[in-house]
């Protein structure tokens, strides 16, 4: 059974989200996915302020910008080997494989980290990862191969060790679901230009359009060929972040509560009892309590067929 959850807006302050229960171990582990400059870092910071008891594993951009290694046997001093982020944008055909290898290993290390001590004291421990080993392959590396920046032999080698590592570590790195921050490529381009990261000044809209398509194919249309069974039906919470929310508290609150549909509310408990969904995981906000959050659910049931298109039901998690 496949489950996709699509939110009519996205807010950190009143966030209710979902996760499957396939992964062993305490708590929930969720990956935040989205295009370049979609607002992931801003969203993660907002989550951290709203839910200080959660653990946020942020993307290690500063490491990409300054690759370092020990320059002595004692390891007391380090030598810089350059800005890998700048190198991939300047010479993508030369540095794509190097960058994707390094970035994926960093994501793997983050997902392998033991549960932080502060989470051991919480009733419902939650870990948030800014991007994951999955988007590294099924969005970024895949796109680099398709546009010709990764040679076929590099793509084959990348997939070989990626598959091996994910199978080897299994549940240790598995995520319970994804939060997909969705915005148009044009909006991402606008935000990218506004933040002014020097390495990104040569990025064209076409590249953001390609990455947007890769995200949509993987997380929405589900047309990307994935090689892990537990990833094929991973739940996805889609947050529309086309409206700027960084400095707009009203928008932060409004996005999640916005009611786009007019259909009659349906209790998730009823859907669960009917077997139309597997598990809904309700996060309570300390700001909004257990207030009502509007979402839409797409599910694949015995009454649904691909020819009929997605089946939407507006529902309230209550």
Short mmCIF file of C-alpha atoms in Angstrom, two decimals:
data_model
loop_
_atom_site.label_atom_id
_atom_site.label_comp_id
_atom_site.label_asym_id
_atom_site.label_seq_id
_atom_site.Cartn_x
_atom_site.Cartn_y
_atom_site.Cartn_z
CA UNK A 1 0.00 0.00 0.00
CA UNK A 2 1.42 3.37 -1.00
CA UNK A 3 0.75 6.47 1.04
CA UNK A 4 1.38 10.05 0.04
CA UNK A 5 0.35 12.93 2.26
CA UNK A 6 -0.04 16.30 0.65
CA UNK A 7 -0.41 19.33 2.89
CA UNK A 8 -2.34 22.36 1.69
CA UNK A 9 0.44 24.52 3.09
CA UNK A 10 3.53 24.15 5.21
CA UNK A 11 4.22 25.60 8.63
CA UNK A 12 6.70 24.69 11.28
CA UNK A 13 4.78 26.27 14.12
CA UNK A 14 1.75 24.08 13.74
CA UNK A 15 3.34 21.11 12.13
CA UNK A 16 1.46 17.85 12.13
CA UNK A 17 3.17 15.20 10.06
CA UNK A 18 3.23 11.49 9.50
CA UNK A 19 5.65 8.62 9.49
CA UNK A 20 5.51 4.95 8.79
CA UNK A 21 6.57 2.46 11.44
CA UNK A 22 8.76 0.19 9.36
CA UNK A 23 12.11 1.23 10.82
CA UNK A 24 13.15 -0.44 14.03
CA UNK A 25 14.22 1.65 16.99
CA UNK A 26 12.78 4.49 19.07
CA UNK A 27 11.27 7.65 17.70
CA UNK A 28 10.93 8.93 14.17
CA UNK A 29 13.53 9.91 11.57
CA UNK A 30 12.45 12.17 8.74
CA UNK A 31 14.30 13.63 5.77
CA UNK A 32 13.67 17.15 4.48
CA UNK A 33 13.95 17.26 0.70
CA UNK A 34 13.67 20.01 -1.86
CA UNK A 35 15.35 22.02 -4.58
CA UNK A 36 18.37 24.28 -4.17
CA UNK A 37 17.33 27.46 -2.29
CA UNK A 38 13.80 26.20 -1.68
CA UNK A 39 14.15 27.19 1.98
CA UNK A 40 15.34 24.00 3.69
CA UNK A 41 17.82 25.66 6.05
CA UNK A 42 15.28 28.31 7.02
CA UNK A 43 12.66 25.64 7.59
CA UNK A 44 15.03 23.53 9.69
CA UNK A 45 15.85 26.55 11.88
CA UNK A 46 12.14 27.22 12.31
CA UNK A 47 11.54 23.61 13.27
CA UNK A 48 14.36 23.83 15.79
CA UNK A 49 12.79 26.87 17.44
CA UNK A 50 9.32 25.37 17.41
CA UNK A 51 10.37 21.94 18.60
CA UNK A 52 13.60 22.37 20.62
CA UNK A 53 13.32 18.79 21.81
CA UNK A 54 13.87 17.53 18.25
CA UNK A 55 17.32 16.92 16.77
CA UNK A 56 18.25 18.65 13.51
CA UNK A 57 21.02 17.21 11.32
CA UNK A 58 21.85 20.03 8.93
CA UNK A 59 23.52 19.82 5.53
CA UNK A 60 27.30 20.27 5.81
CA UNK A 61 27.70 23.05 3.24
CA UNK A 62 30.66 24.59 5.08
CA UNK A 63 32.59 21.33 4.71
CA UNK A 64 32.00 21.33 0.96
CA UNK A 65 33.28 24.90 0.83
CA UNK A 66 36.53 24.01 2.58
CA UNK A 67 37.78 20.44 2.16
CA UNK A 68 40.35 19.78 4.86
CA UNK A 69 42.65 16.93 5.85
CA UNK A 70 45.24 16.43 8.53
CA UNK A 71 48.70 17.57 7.41
CA UNK A 72 50.66 15.83 10.17
CA UNK A 73 50.86 12.42 11.78
CA UNK A 74 49.53 13.84 15.02
CA UNK A 75 46.61 15.41 13.22
CA UNK A 76 47.13 18.68 15.05
CA UNK A 77 47.06 20.82 11.91
CA UNK A 78 44.90 20.76 8.82
CA UNK A 79 45.46 21.66 5.21
CA UNK A 80 42.75 23.05 2.97
CA UNK A 81 42.27 21.39 -0.41
CA UNK A 82 39.80 23.82 -1.89
CA UNK A 83 36.14 24.68 -2.26
CA UNK A 84 34.48 21.58 -3.71
CA UNK A 85 31.11 23.30 -4.05
CA UNK A 86 32.66 25.95 -6.26
CA UNK A 87 34.61 23.34 -8.20
CA UNK A 88 31.55 21.31 -9.18
CA UNK A 89 29.72 24.37 -10.45
CA UNK A 90 32.75 25.60 -12.40
CA UNK A 91 33.71 22.21 -13.89
CA UNK A 92 30.78 19.83 -13.39
CA UNK A 93 32.07 17.14 -15.73
CA UNK A 94 35.36 17.00 -13.82
CA UNK A 95 34.08 17.18 -10.26
CA UNK A 96 30.55 15.71 -10.23
CA UNK A 97 31.60 12.21 -9.20
CA UNK A 98 33.94 13.55 -6.53
CA UNK A 99 31.28 15.84 -5.13
CA UNK A 100 28.50 13.24 -5.08
CA UNK A 101 30.79 10.72 -3.42
CA UNK A 102 31.78 13.19 -0.72
CA UNK A 103 28.27 14.52 -0.13
CA UNK A 104 26.75 11.04 0.03
CA UNK A 105 29.33 9.84 2.53
CA UNK A 106 28.54 12.86 4.69
CA UNK A 107 24.83 12.08 4.58
CA UNK A 108 25.55 8.42 5.36
CA UNK A 109 27.60 9.39 8.41
CA UNK A 110 24.80 11.67 9.63
CA UNK A 111 22.17 8.95 9.28
CA UNK A 112 24.44 6.47 11.07
CA UNK A 113 24.91 8.71 14.10
CA UNK A 114 23.45 7.17 17.27
CA UNK A 115 20.38 8.83 18.69
CA UNK A 116 21.46 12.02 20.51
CA UNK A 117 21.45 11.86 24.29
CA UNK A 118 18.85 14.61 24.65
CA UNK A 119 16.36 12.53 22.66
CA UNK A 120 16.71 9.58 25.00
CA UNK A 121 14.86 11.63 27.60
CA UNK A 122 11.92 12.50 25.36
CA UNK A 123 8.76 10.47 24.98
CA UNK A 124 8.62 10.77 21.19
CA UNK A 125 12.18 11.37 19.90
CA UNK A 126 12.32 12.95 16.45
CA UNK A 127 15.37 13.35 14.21
CA UNK A 128 15.28 15.59 11.15
CA UNK A 129 17.83 15.24 8.35
CA UNK A 130 18.38 18.03 5.84
CA UNK A 131 18.46 15.92 2.68
CA UNK A 132 19.39 12.24 2.70
CA UNK A 133 21.40 9.50 1.02
CA UNK A 134 18.29 8.86 -1.08
CA UNK A 135 18.01 12.28 -2.72
CA UNK A 136 21.77 12.21 -3.24
CA UNK A 137 21.22 9.35 -5.66
CA UNK A 138 17.69 9.67 -6.99
CA UNK A 139 17.80 13.44 -7.54
CA UNK A 140 21.29 14.91 -7.76
CA UNK A 141 23.56 12.10 -8.99
CA UNK A 142 20.83 10.83 -11.33
CA UNK A 143 20.40 14.28 -12.83
CA UNK A 144 24.14 14.77 -13.29
CA UNK A 145 24.29 11.51 -15.23
CA UNK A 146 21.27 12.35 -17.38
CA UNK A 147 22.69 15.74 -18.40
CA UNK A 148 26.09 14.24 -19.16
CA UNK A 149 28.23 15.45 -16.26
CA UNK A 150 28.66 11.94 -14.86
CA UNK A 151 30.18 9.44 -17.27
CA UNK A 152 28.30 6.18 -17.61
CA UNK A 153 31.08 4.24 -15.87
CA UNK A 154 31.02 6.75 -12.97
CA UNK A 155 27.25 6.38 -12.65
CA UNK A 156 27.54 2.59 -12.64
CA UNK A 157 30.23 2.68 -9.94
CA UNK A 158 28.27 5.21 -7.87
CA UNK A 159 25.12 3.06 -7.97
CA UNK A 160 27.11 -0.06 -7.11
CA UNK A 161 28.62 1.25 -3.88
CA UNK A 162 25.48 3.21 -3.00
CA UNK A 163 23.32 0.09 -3.23
CA UNK A 164 25.86 -1.94 -1.27
CA UNK A 165 26.11 0.59 1.57
CA UNK A 166 22.36 1.02 1.90
CA UNK A 167 21.81 -2.73 1.96
CA UNK A 168 24.71 -3.22 4.37
CA UNK A 169 23.49 -0.68 6.93
CA UNK A 170 19.77 -1.31 6.38
CA UNK A 171 17.65 -0.17 9.31
CA UNK A 172 20.51 1.82 10.81
CA UNK A 173 20.10 4.54 8.19
CA UNK A 174 16.45 4.06 7.22
CA UNK A 175 14.06 7.01 7.42
CA UNK A 176 10.38 6.86 8.32
CA UNK A 177 9.31 9.38 5.71
CA UNK A 178 10.07 12.64 3.93
CA UNK A 179 9.02 16.27 4.19
CA UNK A 180 9.13 17.64 0.66
CA UNK A 181 9.43 21.43 0.48
CA UNK A 182 7.85 22.22 -2.86
CA UNK A 183 8.29 25.50 -4.73
CA UNK A 184 8.57 26.51 -8.36
CA UNK A 185 12.04 26.66 -9.95
CA UNK A 186 11.46 30.38 -10.51
CA UNK A 187 10.85 30.94 -6.80
CA UNK A 188 13.99 28.95 -5.94
CA UNK A 189 16.00 31.03 -8.40
CA UNK A 190 14.70 34.21 -6.78
CA UNK A 191 15.70 32.98 -3.32
CA UNK A 192 19.07 31.76 -4.52
CA UNK A 193 19.90 35.15 -6.02
CA UNK A 194 18.73 36.85 -2.85
CA UNK A 195 20.97 34.82 -0.55
CA UNK A 196 23.95 35.49 -2.82
CA UNK A 197 26.08 32.42 -2.22
CA UNK A 198 29.14 33.04 -4.39
CA UNK A 199 29.45 29.43 -5.60
CA UNK A 200 25.93 29.53 -7.04
CA UNK A 201 26.21 32.66 -9.18
CA UNK A 202 26.58 30.63 -12.39
CA UNK A 203 23.55 28.37 -11.77
CA UNK A 204 20.92 28.74 -14.47
CA UNK A 205 17.15 28.34 -14.15
CA UNK A 206 17.35 25.26 -16.38
CA UNK A 207 19.33 23.40 -13.70
CA UNK A 208 16.72 24.20 -11.04
CA UNK A 209 14.01 23.05 -13.44
CA UNK A 210 15.84 19.75 -13.89
CA UNK A 211 16.15 19.22 -10.14
CA UNK A 212 12.49 20.13 -9.66
CA UNK A 213 11.51 17.46 -12.17
CA UNK A 214 13.71 14.89 -10.43
CA UNK A 215 12.10 15.65 -7.07
CA UNK A 216 8.60 15.47 -8.54
CA UNK A 217 9.31 12.18 -10.30
CA UNK A 218 10.76 10.61 -7.15
CA UNK A 219 8.42 11.91 -4.45
CA UNK A 220 5.15 12.73 -6.23
CA UNK A 221 4.73 10.80 -9.48
CA UNK A 222 6.77 7.86 -8.13
CA UNK A 223 8.17 7.18 -11.59
CA UNK A 224 11.82 7.11 -10.47
CA UNK A 225 13.15 3.57 -10.28
CA UNK A 226 14.25 2.99 -6.70
CA UNK A 227 16.12 -0.09 -5.56
CA UNK A 228 15.03 -0.42 -1.93
CA UNK A 229 11.65 -1.93 -1.14
CA UNK A 230 11.04 0.20 1.95
CA UNK A 231 11.63 3.34 -0.13
CA UNK A 232 9.04 2.55 -2.78
CA UNK A 233 6.09 3.35 -0.53
CA UNK A 234 7.74 5.77 1.90
CA UNK A 235 5.24 8.41 3.09
CA UNK A 236 5.80 11.95 1.86
CA UNK A 237 4.48 15.14 3.43
CA UNK A 238 4.37 17.85 0.74
CA UNK A 239 4.72 21.41 2.02
CA UNK A 240 3.95 24.23 -0.40
CA UNK A 241 6.56 26.91 0.35
CA UNK A 242 6.09 29.14 -2.68
CA UNK A 243 5.13 31.97 -0.33
CA UNK A 244 8.04 33.45 1.59
CA UNK A 245 7.83 32.52 5.26
CA UNK A 246 11.24 33.36 6.74
CA UNK A 247 10.25 36.73 8.23
CA UNK A 248 6.49 36.32 8.17
CA UNK A 249 5.06 34.75 11.35
CA UNK A 250 1.54 35.14 10.00
CA UNK A 251 2.44 33.11 6.91
CA UNK A 252 4.18 30.50 9.07
CA UNK A 253 0.94 29.96 10.99
CA UNK A 254 -1.39 30.35 8.03
CA UNK A 255 0.25 27.87 5.67
CA UNK A 256 -0.60 24.82 7.73
CA UNK A 257 -4.13 25.83 8.64
CA UNK A 258 -5.15 27.04 5.20
CA UNK A 259 -8.21 25.15 4.01
CA UNK A 260 -8.09 24.60 0.27
CA UNK A 261 -10.75 21.91 0.08
CA UNK A 262 -14.48 21.97 0.69
CA UNK A 263 -15.03 18.26 1.17
CA UNK A 264 -16.46 16.86 4.35
CA UNK A 265 -13.84 16.14 7.04
CA UNK A 266 -12.98 12.48 7.52
CA UNK A 267 -11.41 11.14 10.69
CA UNK A 268 -8.02 9.53 10.13
CA UNK A 269 -9.04 6.91 12.68
CA UNK A 270 -11.88 5.88 10.37
CA UNK A 271 -9.51 5.66 7.39
CA UNK A 272 -7.14 3.58 9.49
CA UNK A 273 -9.95 1.23 10.57
CA UNK A 274 -11.02 0.83 6.94
CA UNK A 275 -7.50 -0.21 5.99
CA UNK A 276 -7.09 2.62 3.51
CA UNK A 277 -4.01 3.96 5.24
CA UNK A 278 -1.38 2.32 7.38
CA UNK A 279 -0.21 4.62 10.18
CA UNK A 280 -0.54 8.34 10.78
CA UNK A 281 1.94 9.84 13.23
CA UNK A 282 0.74 13.00 14.95
CA UNK A 283 3.28 15.54 16.17
CA UNK A 284 1.88 17.95 18.76
CA UNK A 285 2.99 21.57 18.61
CA UNK A 286 3.74 23.28 21.88
CA UNK A 287 2.51 26.50 20.25
CA UNK A 288 -0.74 25.25 18.79
CA UNK A 289 -1.41 22.30 21.06
CA UNK A 290 -3.38 19.61 19.31
CA UNK A 291 -5.13 22.04 17.00
CA UNK A 292 -6.66 20.89 13.74
CA UNK A 293 -4.35 20.61 10.73
CA UNK A 294 -5.75 20.20 7.22
CA UNK A 295 -4.08 17.71 4.92
CA UNK A 296 -4.99 15.71 1.87
CA UNK A 297 -4.31 12.02 1.55
CA UNK A 298 -3.65 10.04 -1.61
CA UNK A 299 -3.73 6.32 -1.13
CA UNK A 300 -3.59 3.24 -3.32
CA UNK A 301 -6.39 0.86 -2.31
CA UNK A 302 -8.28 -1.96 -3.98
CA UNK A 303 -10.76 0.60 -5.33
CA UNK A 304 -8.09 2.72 -6.98
CA UNK A 305 -6.48 2.17 -10.36
CA UNK A 306 -3.77 4.17 -12.15
CA UNK A 307 -6.17 5.03 -14.95
CA UNK A 308 -8.45 6.86 -12.54
CA UNK A 309 -5.67 9.12 -11.30
CA UNK A 310 -4.83 10.08 -7.71
CA UNK A 311 -7.60 9.75 -5.14
CA UNK A 312 -7.80 12.75 -2.83
CA UNK A 313 -9.64 12.94 0.47
CA UNK A 314 -9.44 16.06 2.57
CA UNK A 315 -9.13 15.10 6.19
CA UNK A 316 -8.32 16.56 9.56
CA UNK A 317 -5.85 14.91 11.91
CA UNK A 318 -7.69 15.22 15.20
#
